[in-house]
mmCIF file of C-alpha atoms and ligand atoms in Angstrom:
data_model
loop_
_atom_site.group_PDB
_atom_site.id
_atom_site.type_symbol
_atom_site.label_atom_id
_atom_site.label_comp_id
_atom_site.label_asym_id
_atom_site.label_seq_id
_atom_site.Cartn_x
_atom_site.Cartn_y
_atom_site.Cartn_z
ATOM 1 C CA UNK A 1 5.546 -26.136 -11.514
ATOM 2 C CA UNK A 2 3.251 -26.430 -8.527
ATOM 3 C CA UNK A 3 -0.502 -25.969 -8.228
ATOM 4 C CA UNK A 4 -1.380 -23.481 -5.492
ATOM 5 C CA UNK A 5 -4.798 -22.614 -4.016
ATOM 6 C CA UNK A 6 -5.815 -18.980 -4.425
ATOM 7 C CA UNK A 7 -8.804 -16.630 -4.623
ATOM 8 C CA UNK A 8 -9.442 -14.936 -7.937
ATOM 9 C CA UNK A 9 -11.995 -12.827 -9.699
ATOM 10 C CA UNK A 10 -12.909 -13.674 -13.299
ATOM 11 C CA UNK A 11 -14.139 -10.199 -14.251
ATOM 12 C CA UNK A 12 -15.030 -6.754 -12.885
ATOM 13 C CA UNK A 13 -18.471 -7.769 -11.694
ATOM 14 C CA UNK A 14 -17.609 -11.240 -10.380
ATOM 15 C CA UNK A 15 -16.934 -11.864 -6.676
ATOM 16 C CA UNK A 16 -13.628 -13.381 -5.581
ATOM 17 C CA UNK A 17 -13.839 -17.184 -5.398
ATOM 18 C CA UNK A 18 -11.534 -20.218 -4.993
ATOM 19 C CA UNK A 19 -9.148 -20.712 -7.915
ATOM 20 C CA UNK A 20 -6.015 -22.724 -8.604
ATOM 21 C CA UNK A 21 -2.842 -21.115 -9.934
ATOM 22 C CA UNK A 22 0.517 -22.485 -11.020
ATOM 23 C CA UNK A 23 3.725 -21.103 -9.505
ATOM 24 C CA UNK A 24 7.102 -21.743 -11.142
ATOM 25 C CA UNK A 25 9.644 -23.990 -9.430
ATOM 26 C CA UNK A 26 12.143 -21.717 -7.640
ATOM 27 C CA UNK A 27 14.996 -20.862 -10.015
ATOM 28 C CA UNK A 28 18.616 -20.206 -9.028
ATOM 29 C CA UNK A 29 17.832 -16.722 -7.668
ATOM 30 C CA UNK A 30 14.296 -17.356 -6.393
ATOM 31 C CA UNK A 31 12.794 -17.491 -2.927
ATOM 32 C CA UNK A 32 9.759 -19.739 -2.283
ATOM 33 C CA UNK A 33 7.562 -18.112 0.360
ATOM 34 C CA UNK A 34 4.768 -19.654 2.418
ATOM 35 C CA UNK A 35 2.350 -16.720 2.736
ATOM 36 C CA UNK A 36 1.097 -16.124 6.287
ATOM 37 C CA UNK A 37 -0.867 -12.871 5.818
ATOM 38 C CA UNK A 38 -1.862 -10.548 3.002
ATOM 39 C CA UNK A 39 -3.345 -7.075 3.489
ATOM 40 C CA UNK A 40 -6.316 -5.787 1.474
ATOM 41 C CA UNK A 41 -5.427 -2.482 -0.198
ATOM 42 C CA UNK A 42 -7.982 -0.170 -1.803
ATOM 43 C CA UNK A 43 -5.927 -0.636 -4.993
ATOM 44 C CA UNK A 44 -7.073 -4.282 -4.939
ATOM 45 C CA UNK A 45 -10.657 -3.049 -5.084
ATOM 46 C CA UNK A 46 -9.909 -0.496 -7.855
ATOM 47 C CA UNK A 47 -8.242 -3.186 -9.984
ATOM 48 C CA UNK A 48 -10.705 -6.027 -9.302
ATOM 49 C CA UNK A 49 -13.504 -3.667 -10.398
ATOM 50 C CA UNK A 50 -11.388 -2.488 -13.362
ATOM 51 C CA UNK A 51 -11.713 1.134 -12.227
ATOM 52 C CA UNK A 52 -8.308 2.008 -13.701
ATOM 53 C CA UNK A 53 -8.896 0.089 -16.999
ATOM 54 C CA UNK A 54 -6.697 -2.621 -18.532
ATOM 55 C CA UNK A 55 -7.284 -5.131 -15.693
ATOM 56 C CA UNK A 56 -6.094 -8.650 -16.481
ATOM 57 C CA UNK A 57 -8.496 -11.494 -15.581
ATOM 58 C CA UNK A 58 -8.544 -13.930 -13.907
ATOM 59 C CA UNK A 59 -6.983 -11.759 -11.186
ATOM 60 C CA UNK A 60 -5.501 -12.939 -7.886
ATOM 61 C CA UNK A 61 -4.984 -9.667 -5.979
ATOM 62 C CA UNK A 62 -2.726 -8.987 -2.999
ATOM 63 C CA UNK A 63 0.471 -6.952 -2.693
ATOM 64 C CA UNK A 64 0.922 -6.673 1.065
ATOM 65 C CA UNK A 65 2.496 -10.076 1.598
ATOM 66 C CA UNK A 66 4.258 -11.452 4.654
ATOM 67 C CA UNK A 67 5.423 -15.019 5.125
ATOM 68 C CA UNK A 68 8.230 -17.452 5.777
ATOM 69 C CA UNK A 69 10.917 -18.703 3.407
ATOM 70 C CA UNK A 70 10.277 -22.370 2.563
ATOM 71 C CA UNK A 71 13.144 -22.850 0.119
ATOM 72 C CA UNK A 72 15.765 -20.839 -1.756
ATOM 73 C CA UNK A 73 17.462 -21.289 -5.126
ATOM 74 C CA UNK A 74 21.118 -22.361 -5.226
ATOM 75 C CA UNK A 75 22.471 -18.869 -5.956
ATOM 76 C CA UNK A 76 20.351 -17.039 -3.355
ATOM 77 C CA UNK A 77 22.650 -15.223 -0.930
ATOM 78 C CA UNK A 78 20.422 -12.836 1.024
ATOM 79 C CA UNK A 79 17.777 -15.195 2.427
ATOM 80 C CA UNK A 80 17.653 -18.520 4.226
ATOM 81 C CA UNK A 81 14.933 -21.071 4.938
ATOM 82 C CA UNK A 82 12.718 -20.201 7.904
ATOM 83 C CA UNK A 83 13.307 -16.450 7.680
ATOM 84 C CA UNK A 84 10.372 -13.959 7.873
ATOM 85 C CA UNK A 85 10.044 -11.938 4.679
ATOM 86 C CA UNK A 86 7.787 -9.518 2.858
ATOM 87 C CA UNK A 87 6.784 -8.820 -0.746
ATOM 88 C CA UNK A 88 5.198 -5.552 -1.863
ATOM 89 C CA UNK A 89 3.683 -4.138 -5.035
ATOM 90 C CA UNK A 90 6.206 -5.402 -7.596
ATOM 91 C CA UNK A 91 8.191 -8.604 -8.062
ATOM 92 C CA UNK A 92 10.626 -7.604 -10.801
ATOM 93 C CA UNK A 93 11.752 -4.763 -13.091
ATOM 94 C CA UNK A 94 14.254 -4.356 -15.943
ATOM 95 C CA UNK A 95 17.185 -3.843 -13.484
ATOM 96 C CA UNK A 96 19.021 -1.832 -16.092
ATOM 97 C CA UNK A 97 17.355 1.551 -16.609
ATOM 98 C CA UNK A 98 18.331 4.684 -14.694
ATOM 99 C CA UNK A 99 15.409 4.278 -12.262
ATOM 100 C CA UNK A 100 16.233 0.642 -11.485
ATOM 101 C CA UNK A 101 19.918 1.417 -11.052
ATOM 102 C CA UNK A 102 19.130 4.205 -8.622
ATOM 103 C CA UNK A 103 16.877 1.986 -6.501
ATOM 104 C CA UNK A 104 13.590 3.499 -7.705
ATOM 105 C CA UNK A 105 12.346 0.359 -9.418
ATOM 106 C CA UNK A 106 8.747 1.563 -9.185
ATOM 107 C CA UNK A 107 9.592 4.035 -11.970
ATOM 108 C CA UNK A 108 11.320 1.434 -14.205
ATOM 109 C CA UNK A 109 11.251 2.791 -17.765
ATOM 110 C CA UNK A 110 10.349 -0.646 -19.140
ATOM 111 C CA UNK A 111 7.668 -0.988 -16.457
ATOM 112 C CA UNK A 112 7.848 -2.780 -13.118
ATOM 113 C CA UNK A 113 6.361 -6.282 -12.964
ATOM 114 C CA UNK A 114 3.387 -5.751 -10.667
ATOM 115 C CA UNK A 115 2.881 -8.451 -8.046
ATOM 116 C CA UNK A 116 -0.529 -9.075 -9.659
ATOM 117 C CA UNK A 117 -2.498 -7.667 -12.577
ATOM 118 C CA UNK A 118 0.758 -7.600 -14.521
ATOM 119 C CA UNK A 119 3.227 -9.834 -16.337
ATOM 120 C CA UNK A 120 6.578 -11.310 -15.506
ATOM 121 C CA UNK A 121 9.643 -9.992 -17.308
ATOM 122 C CA UNK A 122 8.895 -12.282 -20.275
ATOM 123 C CA UNK A 123 5.863 -10.044 -20.886
ATOM 124 C CA UNK A 124 3.447 -12.963 -21.286
ATOM 125 C CA UNK A 125 3.239 -14.880 -17.990
ATOM 126 C CA UNK A 126 0.573 -13.253 -15.788
ATOM 127 C CA UNK A 127 1.510 -12.470 -12.192
ATOM 128 C CA UNK A 128 -0.710 -13.575 -9.316
ATOM 129 C CA UNK A 129 -0.690 -11.924 -5.907
ATOM 130 C CA UNK A 130 -0.908 -12.758 -2.250
ATOM 131 C CA UNK A 131 -4.477 -14.080 -1.961
ATOM 132 C CA UNK A 132 -2.786 -17.482 -2.293
ATOM 133 C CA UNK A 133 -0.770 -19.788 -0.060
ATOM 134 C CA UNK A 134 2.653 -19.547 -1.722
ATOM 135 C CA UNK A 135 4.608 -17.234 -4.007
ATOM 136 C CA UNK A 136 7.967 -17.458 -5.805
ATOM 137 C CA UNK A 137 9.936 -14.194 -6.077
ATOM 138 C CA UNK A 138 13.457 -13.270 -7.196
ATOM 139 C CA UNK A 139 15.533 -12.487 -4.087
ATOM 140 C CA UNK A 140 16.225 -8.925 -5.244
ATOM 141 C CA UNK A 141 12.534 -8.093 -4.819
ATOM 142 C CA UNK A 142 12.028 -9.707 -1.381
ATOM 143 C CA UNK A 143 12.277 -7.731 1.883
ATOM 144 C CA UNK A 144 13.692 -8.806 5.225
ATOM 145 C CA UNK A 145 11.086 -8.559 7.964
ATOM 146 C CA UNK A 146 12.858 -7.265 11.074
ATOM 147 C CA UNK A 147 12.242 -9.053 14.363
ATOM 148 C CA UNK A 148 9.612 -7.588 16.647
ATOM 149 C CA UNK A 149 7.023 -6.798 13.952
ATOM 150 C CA UNK A 150 3.992 -9.112 14.282
ATOM 151 C CA UNK A 151 3.359 -10.677 10.867
ATOM 152 C CA UNK A 152 -0.273 -9.656 10.497
ATOM 153 C CA UNK A 153 0.450 -6.053 11.535
ATOM 154 C CA UNK A 154 3.500 -5.865 9.265
ATOM 155 C CA UNK A 155 1.744 -6.983 6.060
ATOM 156 C CA UNK A 156 0.144 -3.549 5.351
ATOM 157 C CA UNK A 157 3.558 -1.899 5.614
ATOM 158 C CA UNK A 158 4.467 -3.433 2.246
ATOM 159 C CA UNK A 159 2.117 -1.029 0.451
ATOM 160 C CA UNK A 160 0.318 1.356 2.835
ATOM 161 C CA UNK A 161 3.517 1.767 4.869
ATOM 162 C CA UNK A 162 5.959 2.515 2.062
ATOM 163 C CA UNK A 163 3.465 4.630 0.080
ATOM 164 C CA UNK A 164 3.169 7.048 2.991
ATOM 165 C CA UNK A 165 6.722 6.746 4.394
ATOM 166 C CA UNK A 166 8.353 7.699 1.094
ATOM 167 C CA UNK A 167 6.687 11.121 0.558
ATOM 168 C CA UNK A 168 6.776 11.978 4.290
ATOM 169 C CA UNK A 169 10.547 11.405 4.281
ATOM 170 C CA UNK A 170 11.125 13.122 0.960
ATOM 171 C CA UNK A 171 9.101 16.192 1.933
ATOM 172 C CA UNK A 172 10.797 16.479 5.316
ATOM 173 C CA UNK A 173 8.001 15.590 7.767
ATOM 174 C CA UNK A 174 9.610 16.138 11.149
ATOM 175 C CA UNK A 175 9.802 18.390 14.193
ATOM 176 C CA UNK A 176 8.369 21.861 13.650
ATOM 177 C CA UNK A 177 6.419 20.825 10.556
ATOM 178 C CA UNK A 178 2.640 20.864 10.365
ATOM 179 C CA UNK A 179 1.489 17.823 8.425
ATOM 180 C CA UNK A 180 -2.089 17.100 7.329
ATOM 181 C CA UNK A 181 -3.174 13.559 6.534
ATOM 182 C CA UNK A 182 -6.273 13.536 4.369
ATOM 183 C CA UNK A 183 -8.395 10.353 4.489
ATOM 184 C CA UNK A 184 -8.121 8.061 7.484
ATOM 185 C CA UNK A 185 -8.115 4.609 5.891
ATOM 186 C CA UNK A 186 -5.342 2.054 5.413
ATOM 187 C CA UNK A 187 -2.810 4.524 3.996
ATOM 188 C CA UNK A 188 -3.999 7.415 6.152
ATOM 189 C CA UNK A 189 -3.646 5.638 9.477
ATOM 190 C CA UNK A 190 -0.105 4.529 8.587
ATOM 191 C CA UNK A 191 0.694 8.103 7.564
ATOM 192 C CA UNK A 192 -0.457 9.397 10.967
ATOM 193 C CA UNK A 193 1.721 6.882 12.821
ATOM 194 C CA UNK A 194 4.757 7.478 10.594
ATOM 195 C CA UNK A 195 4.519 11.277 10.606
ATOM 196 C CA UNK A 196 4.234 11.223 14.412
ATOM 197 C CA UNK A 197 7.215 8.861 14.659
ATOM 198 C CA UNK A 198 9.159 11.343 12.499
ATOM 199 C CA UNK A 199 8.282 14.098 14.969
ATOM 200 C CA UNK A 200 5.748 16.185 12.999
ATOM 201 C CA UNK A 201 2.623 17.909 14.298
ATOM 202 C CA UNK A 202 -0.152 15.872 12.701
ATOM 203 C CA UNK A 203 -3.719 16.798 11.771
ATOM 204 C CA UNK A 204 -6.188 14.292 10.341
ATOM 205 C CA UNK A 205 -8.423 15.752 7.617
ATOM 206 C CA UNK A 206 -11.406 13.428 7.329
ATOM 207 C CA UNK A 207 -14.841 13.527 5.729
ATOM 208 C CA UNK A 208 -16.068 11.190 8.493
ATOM 209 C CA UNK A 209 -16.892 13.098 11.694
ATOM 210 C CA UNK A 210 -16.971 9.795 13.609
ATOM 211 C CA UNK A 211 -13.228 9.232 13.126
ATOM 212 C CA UNK A 212 -12.218 11.979 15.564
ATOM 213 C CA UNK A 213 -11.517 9.749 18.576
ATOM 214 C CA UNK A 214 -9.828 7.093 16.409
ATOM 215 C CA UNK A 215 -7.526 9.748 14.984
ATOM 216 C CA UNK A 216 -6.494 10.836 18.483
ATOM 217 C CA UNK A 217 -5.903 7.215 19.521
ATOM 218 C CA UNK A 218 -3.567 6.810 16.557
ATOM 219 C CA UNK A 219 -1.558 9.756 17.868
ATOM 220 C CA UNK A 220 -2.884 12.650 15.766
ATOM 221 C CA UNK A 221 -2.619 16.055 17.462
ATOM 222 C CA UNK A 222 -5.691 17.545 15.754
ATOM 223 C CA UNK A 223 -8.752 16.511 13.747
ATOM 224 C CA UNK A 224 -10.592 18.473 11.076
ATOM 225 C CA UNK A 225 -13.960 17.374 9.690
ATOM 226 C CA UNK A 226 -13.619 18.344 6.029
ATOM 227 C CA UNK A 227 -17.391 18.461 5.420
ATOM 228 C CA UNK A 228 -17.593 21.352 7.921
ATOM 229 C CA UNK A 229 -16.837 24.568 6.003
ATOM 230 C CA UNK A 230 -16.240 26.500 9.229
ATOM 231 C CA UNK A 231 -13.540 24.090 10.415
ATOM 232 C CA UNK A 232 -11.876 24.158 6.999
ATOM 233 C CA UNK A 233 -11.800 27.943 6.951
ATOM 234 C CA UNK A 234 -10.096 28.010 10.354
ATOM 235 C CA UNK A 235 -7.307 25.815 8.999
ATOM 236 C CA UNK A 236 -6.750 27.671 5.720
ATOM 237 C CA UNK A 237 -3.094 28.408 4.918
ATOM 238 C CA UNK A 238 -1.521 26.604 7.867
ATOM 239 C CA UNK A 239 -0.055 23.302 6.676
ATOM 240 C CA UNK A 240 3.507 22.773 5.447
ATOM 241 C CA UNK A 241 2.611 19.437 3.912
ATOM 242 C CA UNK A 242 -0.583 17.504 3.170
ATOM 243 C CA UNK A 243 -0.664 13.871 2.125
ATOM 244 C CA UNK A 244 -3.911 13.122 0.268
ATOM 245 C CA UNK A 245 -4.827 9.417 0.522
ATOM 246 C CA UNK A 246 -8.495 9.731 -0.483
ATOM 247 C CA UNK A 247 -9.717 6.997 -2.846
ATOM 248 C CA UNK A 248 -12.840 8.840 -4.113
ATOM 249 C CA UNK A 249 -13.117 11.892 -6.356
ATOM 250 C CA UNK A 250 -12.910 15.172 -4.387
ATOM 251 C CA UNK A 251 -12.029 18.852 -4.681
ATOM 252 C CA UNK A 252 -8.244 19.355 -4.789
ATOM 253 C CA UNK A 253 -8.576 23.138 -4.743
ATOM 254 C CA UNK A 254 -10.116 23.049 -1.276
ATOM 255 C CA UNK A 255 -7.207 20.923 -0.079
ATOM 256 C CA UNK A 256 -4.608 23.254 -1.610
ATOM 257 C CA UNK A 257 -6.197 26.206 0.199
ATOM 258 C CA UNK A 258 -5.136 24.613 3.502
ATOM 259 C CA UNK A 259 -1.433 24.927 2.606
ATOM 260 C CA UNK A 260 0.719 27.866 3.645
ATOM 261 C CA UNK A 261 2.988 29.717 1.194
ATOM 262 C CA UNK A 262 5.328 27.220 -0.520
ATOM 263 C CA UNK A 263 3.458 24.327 1.118
ATOM 264 C CA UNK A 264 3.238 20.975 -0.662
ATOM 265 C CA UNK A 265 0.294 18.713 -1.452
ATOM 266 C CA UNK A 266 1.305 15.136 -2.247
ATOM 267 C CA UNK A 267 -1.305 12.970 -3.949
ATOM 268 C CA UNK A 268 -1.126 9.242 -3.255
ATOM 269 C CA UNK A 269 -4.815 8.298 -3.546
ATOM 270 C CA UNK A 270 -5.853 7.427 -7.112
ATOM 271 C CA UNK A 271 -9.498 8.525 -7.581
ATOM 272 C CA UNK A 272 -11.077 9.456 -10.924
ATOM 273 C CA UNK A 273 -9.866 12.828 -12.320
ATOM 274 C CA UNK A 274 -11.009 16.065 -10.667
ATOM 275 C CA UNK A 275 -10.609 19.724 -11.754
ATOM 276 C CA UNK A 276 -7.708 21.887 -10.587
ATOM 277 C CA UNK A 277 -7.644 25.693 -10.655
ATOM 278 C CA UNK A 278 -4.261 27.284 -11.405
ATOM 279 C CA UNK A 279 -4.997 29.977 -8.822
ATOM 280 C CA UNK A 280 -4.918 27.383 -6.011
ATOM 281 C CA UNK A 281 -1.209 26.924 -6.733
ATOM 282 C CA UNK A 282 -0.267 30.391 -7.927
ATOM 283 C CA UNK A 283 -1.623 32.475 -5.070
ATOM 284 C CA UNK A 284 0.723 31.057 -2.439
ATOM 285 C CA UNK A 285 3.324 29.471 -4.729
ATOM 286 C CA UNK A 286 2.123 26.074 -3.543
ATOM 287 C CA UNK A 287 3.480 22.833 -4.918
ATOM 288 C CA UNK A 288 1.463 19.827 -6.089
ATOM 289 C CA UNK A 289 3.152 16.473 -6.528
ATOM 290 C CA UNK A 290 2.437 12.751 -6.411
ATOM 291 C CA UNK A 291 4.162 9.679 -5.087
ATOM 292 C CA UNK A 292 4.175 6.018 -6.090
ATOM 293 C CA UNK A 293 4.943 3.345 -3.461
ATOM 294 C CA UNK A 294 8.749 3.197 -3.035
ATOM 295 C CA UNK A 295 11.803 1.289 -4.239
ATOM 296 C CA UNK A 296 13.154 -1.876 -2.635
ATOM 297 C CA UNK A 297 15.924 -0.066 -0.755
ATOM 298 C CA UNK A 298 13.533 2.495 0.732
ATOM 299 C CA UNK A 299 10.969 -0.205 1.566
ATOM 300 C CA UNK A 300 13.619 -2.007 3.617
ATOM 301 C CA UNK A 301 14.523 1.292 5.292
ATOM 302 C CA UNK A 302 10.822 1.813 6.151
ATOM 303 C CA UNK A 303 10.498 -1.699 7.649
ATOM 304 C CA UNK A 304 13.596 -1.144 9.781
ATOM 305 C CA UNK A 305 12.277 2.277 10.859
ATOM 306 C CA UNK A 306 8.912 0.745 11.862
ATOM 307 C CA UNK A 307 10.612 -2.014 13.872
ATOM 308 C CA UNK A 308 12.854 0.505 15.641
ATOM 309 C CA UNK A 309 9.930 2.866 16.395
ATOM 310 C CA UNK A 310 7.387 0.148 17.273
ATOM 311 C CA UNK A 311 5.124 1.228 14.405
ATOM 312 C CA UNK A 312 2.769 -1.282 12.745
ATOM 313 C CA UNK A 313 -0.699 -1.290 11.197
ATOM 314 C CA UNK A 314 -3.972 -1.585 13.143
ATOM 315 C CA UNK A 315 -5.614 -4.572 11.496
ATOM 316 C CA UNK A 316 -8.744 -6.689 11.400
ATOM 317 C CA UNK A 317 -7.690 -10.233 10.538
ATOM 318 C CA UNK A 318 -10.185 -12.202 8.430
ATOM 319 C CA UNK A 319 -10.350 -15.658 6.843
ATOM 320 C CA UNK A 320 -10.200 -15.533 3.049
ATOM 321 C CA UNK A 321 -13.797 -16.740 2.851
ATOM 322 C CA UNK A 322 -14.842 -13.258 4.085
ATOM 323 C CA UNK A 323 -12.919 -11.324 1.439
ATOM 324 C CA UNK A 324 -15.958 -10.144 -0.550
ATOM 325 C CA UNK A 325 -17.623 -8.885 2.621
ATOM 326 C CA UNK A 326 -14.371 -7.071 3.497
ATOM 327 C CA UNK A 327 -14.367 -5.352 0.083
ATOM 328 C CA UNK A 328 -17.925 -4.098 0.669
ATOM 329 C CA UNK A 329 -16.976 -2.823 4.112
ATOM 330 C CA UNK A 330 -13.837 -1.117 2.779
ATOM 331 C CA UNK A 331 -15.946 0.626 0.158
ATOM 332 C CA UNK A 332 -18.212 1.946 2.940
ATOM 333 C CA UNK A 333 -15.168 3.076 4.959
ATOM 334 C CA UNK A 334 -16.005 0.510 7.667
ATOM 335 C CA UNK A 335 -12.486 -0.738 8.484
ATOM 336 C CA UNK A 336 -10.084 0.012 11.362
ATOM 337 C CA UNK A 337 -7.822 0.376 9.578
ATOM 338 C CA UNK A 338 -6.721 -2.485 7.355
ATOM 339 C CA UNK A 339 -8.208 -5.883 6.598
ATOM 340 C CA UNK A 340 -5.569 -8.598 6.573
ATOM 341 C CA UNK A 341 -6.245 -12.103 5.257
ATOM 342 C CA UNK A 342 -4.978 -15.023 7.330
ATOM 343 C CA UNK A 343 -3.892 -17.489 4.649
ATOM 344 C CA UNK A 344 -4.150 -20.388 7.096
ATOM 345 C CA UNK A 345 -7.870 -20.222 6.207
ATOM 346 C CA UNK A 346 -7.036 -21.106 2.598
ATOM 347 C CA UNK A 347 -4.596 -23.890 3.507
ATOM 348 C CA UNK A 348 -7.136 -25.515 5.846
ATOM 349 C CA UNK A 349 -9.923 -25.716 3.285
ATOM 350 C CA UNK A 350 -7.667 -27.256 0.648
ATOM 351 C CA UNK A 351 -5.787 -29.743 2.827
HETATM 352 P P1 LIG B 401 -9.040 3.059 2.189
HETATM 353 O O1 LIG B 401 -8.513 2.285 3.332
HETATM 354 O O2 LIG B 401 -10.336 2.650 1.595
HETATM 355 O O3 LIG B 401 -9.091 4.608 2.641
HETATM 356 C C1 LIG B 401 -9.514 5.611 1.788
HETATM 357 C C2 LIG B 401 -10.044 6.786 2.617
HETATM 358 O O4 LIG B 401 -10.511 7.782 1.709
HETATM 359 C C3 LIG B 401 -11.262 6.463 3.472
HETATM 360 O O5 LIG B 401 -10.944 5.889 4.698
HETATM 361 C C4 LIG B 401 -11.904 7.832 3.651
HETATM 362 O O6 LIG B 401 -11.266 8.533 4.721
HETATM 363 C C5 LIG B 401 -11.564 8.513 2.345
HETATM 364 N N1 LIG B 401 -12.741 8.472 1.485
HETATM 365 C C6 LIG B 401 -13.375 7.408 0.978
HETATM 366 N N2 LIG B 401 -14.455 7.762 0.257
HETATM 367 C C7 LIG B 401 -14.495 9.094 0.305
HETATM 368 C C8 LIG B 401 -15.366 10.053 -0.239
HETATM 369 N N3 LIG B 401 -16.425 9.695 -0.976
HETATM 370 N N4 LIG B 401 -15.084 11.339 -0.016
HETATM 371 C C9 LIG B 401 -14.012 11.696 0.737
HETATM 372 N N5 LIG B 401 -13.161 10.812 1.278
HETATM 373 C C10 LIG B 401 -13.405 9.530 1.075
HETATM 374 O O7 LIG B 401 -7.995 3.064 0.991
HETATM 375 P P2 LIG B 401 -6.393 2.923 1.021
HETATM 376 O O8 LIG B 401 -6.039 1.487 0.881
HETATM 377 O O9 LIG B 401 -5.865 3.724 2.109
HETATM 378 O O10 LIG B 401 -6.021 3.583 -0.396
HETATM 379 C C11 LIG B 401 -6.294 4.963 -0.621
HETATM 380 C C12 LIG B 401 -6.014 5.329 -2.053
HETATM 381 O O11 LIG B 401 -4.588 5.264 -2.275
HETATM 382 C C13 LIG B 401 -6.626 4.419 -3.090
HETATM 383 O O12 LIG B 401 -7.066 5.205 -4.192
HETATM 384 C C14 LIG B 401 -5.469 3.518 -3.515
HETATM 385 O O13 LIG B 401 -5.605 2.979 -4.797
HETATM 386 C C15 LIG B 401 -4.342 4.511 -3.458
HETATM 387 N N6 LIG B 401 -2.987 3.925 -3.345
HETATM 388 C C16 LIG B 401 -1.985 4.587 -3.976
HETATM 389 C C17 LIG B 401 -0.690 4.135 -3.863
HETATM 390 C C18 LIG B 401 0.438 4.895 -4.507
HETATM 391 O O14 LIG B 401 1.537 4.344 -4.650
HETATM 392 N N7 LIG B 401 0.234 6.141 -4.864
HETATM 393 C C19 LIG B 401 -0.418 2.972 -3.134
HETATM 394 C C20 LIG B 401 -1.468 2.343 -2.493
HETATM 395 C C21 LIG B 401 -2.757 2.825 -2.598
HETATM 396 P P3 LIG B 401 -12.123 9.521 5.660
HETATM 397 O O15 LIG B 401 -13.340 8.773 6.072
HETATM 398 O O16 LIG B 401 -11.187 9.781 6.792
HETATM 399 O O17 LIG B 401 -12.429 10.747 4.870
HETATM 400 ZN ZN1 LIG B 402 -1.620 -1.132 -2.289
HETATM 401 ZN ZN1 LIG B 403 14.134 -0.534 -15.060
#
């Protein structure tokens, strides 16, 4: 057992502050990782504030983790010391159910072991995330970071990247397909880059008029200001696919109206519930679905795709001491497009 510096929150109304956690000694199949960078996902904010209920405190958030292997257990075959690696939203699962066996561990019937705000497979040991200097993870839940991806720009791929890659792939984003990306935040900006890399025609649907030029810089072909009823009307019934990444409650019926016949709306943002009218689906036989991160195999595929295509996140790197300020800015939508914590700032203060 080793004591590790971290940042934790003690309850939904308490700011994040220095905290010490204990990590297990690496077992036979474990990888000990020195964390270099950890992205700040809006899910961190939802869970720290207990917006989804059942939050476990103290909480050390962080599930967009990139670092270097410091040591491996004796039976570890897939990783070696010094290698660059990543860890995403879960660190274990039952490994035995149909979902686990088909590489969709995020849907494990026993429940995946979340990287934080969850428990290890024993069901009692709390998990602590990447706002810390080191983490110990079973090798089956660690990703290889391909060469050519800068660490700080790769960290957000472990959640924002896979959460958008998976539905874009599954729903066939590609040449000849009109794809709308709703909400231009951490997930949204990755979705724009990935959908463009897949060859789709991409439109950003944003409630922030000021994001127009940023959307174009990211590669989007078009921009629609969703607060402008006239612009929305002009785009009614044209999209094959819309990925909704919005973190706040909003009108799904208005989004569905933008889809053509048989078009698909995929929800990935997790706001509070909002009403849905059957007619929005029925009138053009539209489909409504959701998507949850991605399995280990697909996450590796996404990382390799990003390296091959030169796709990575646009980030603002911060020291951990600024994490509470970053949360406030993320809540106001003032981030381009992902905050990433440099964990050197935590090592330095505790040396
Ligand atoms: P983010 O960076 O904060 O971006 C959210 C975006 O939502 C904002 O940039 C903004 O885009 C839009 N938005 C915010 N407030 C709004 C409002 N009041 N009305 C309309 N639009 C608003 O968050 P993120 O990290 O991308 O995460 C987005 C959501 O996905 C969160 O709910 C998160 O928990 C969820 N998530 C889900 C999964 C999954 O597996 N399904 C994985 C990760 C995250 P515009 O200014 O462009 O409108
Ligand atoms: Zn996330
Ligand atoms: Zn399982």
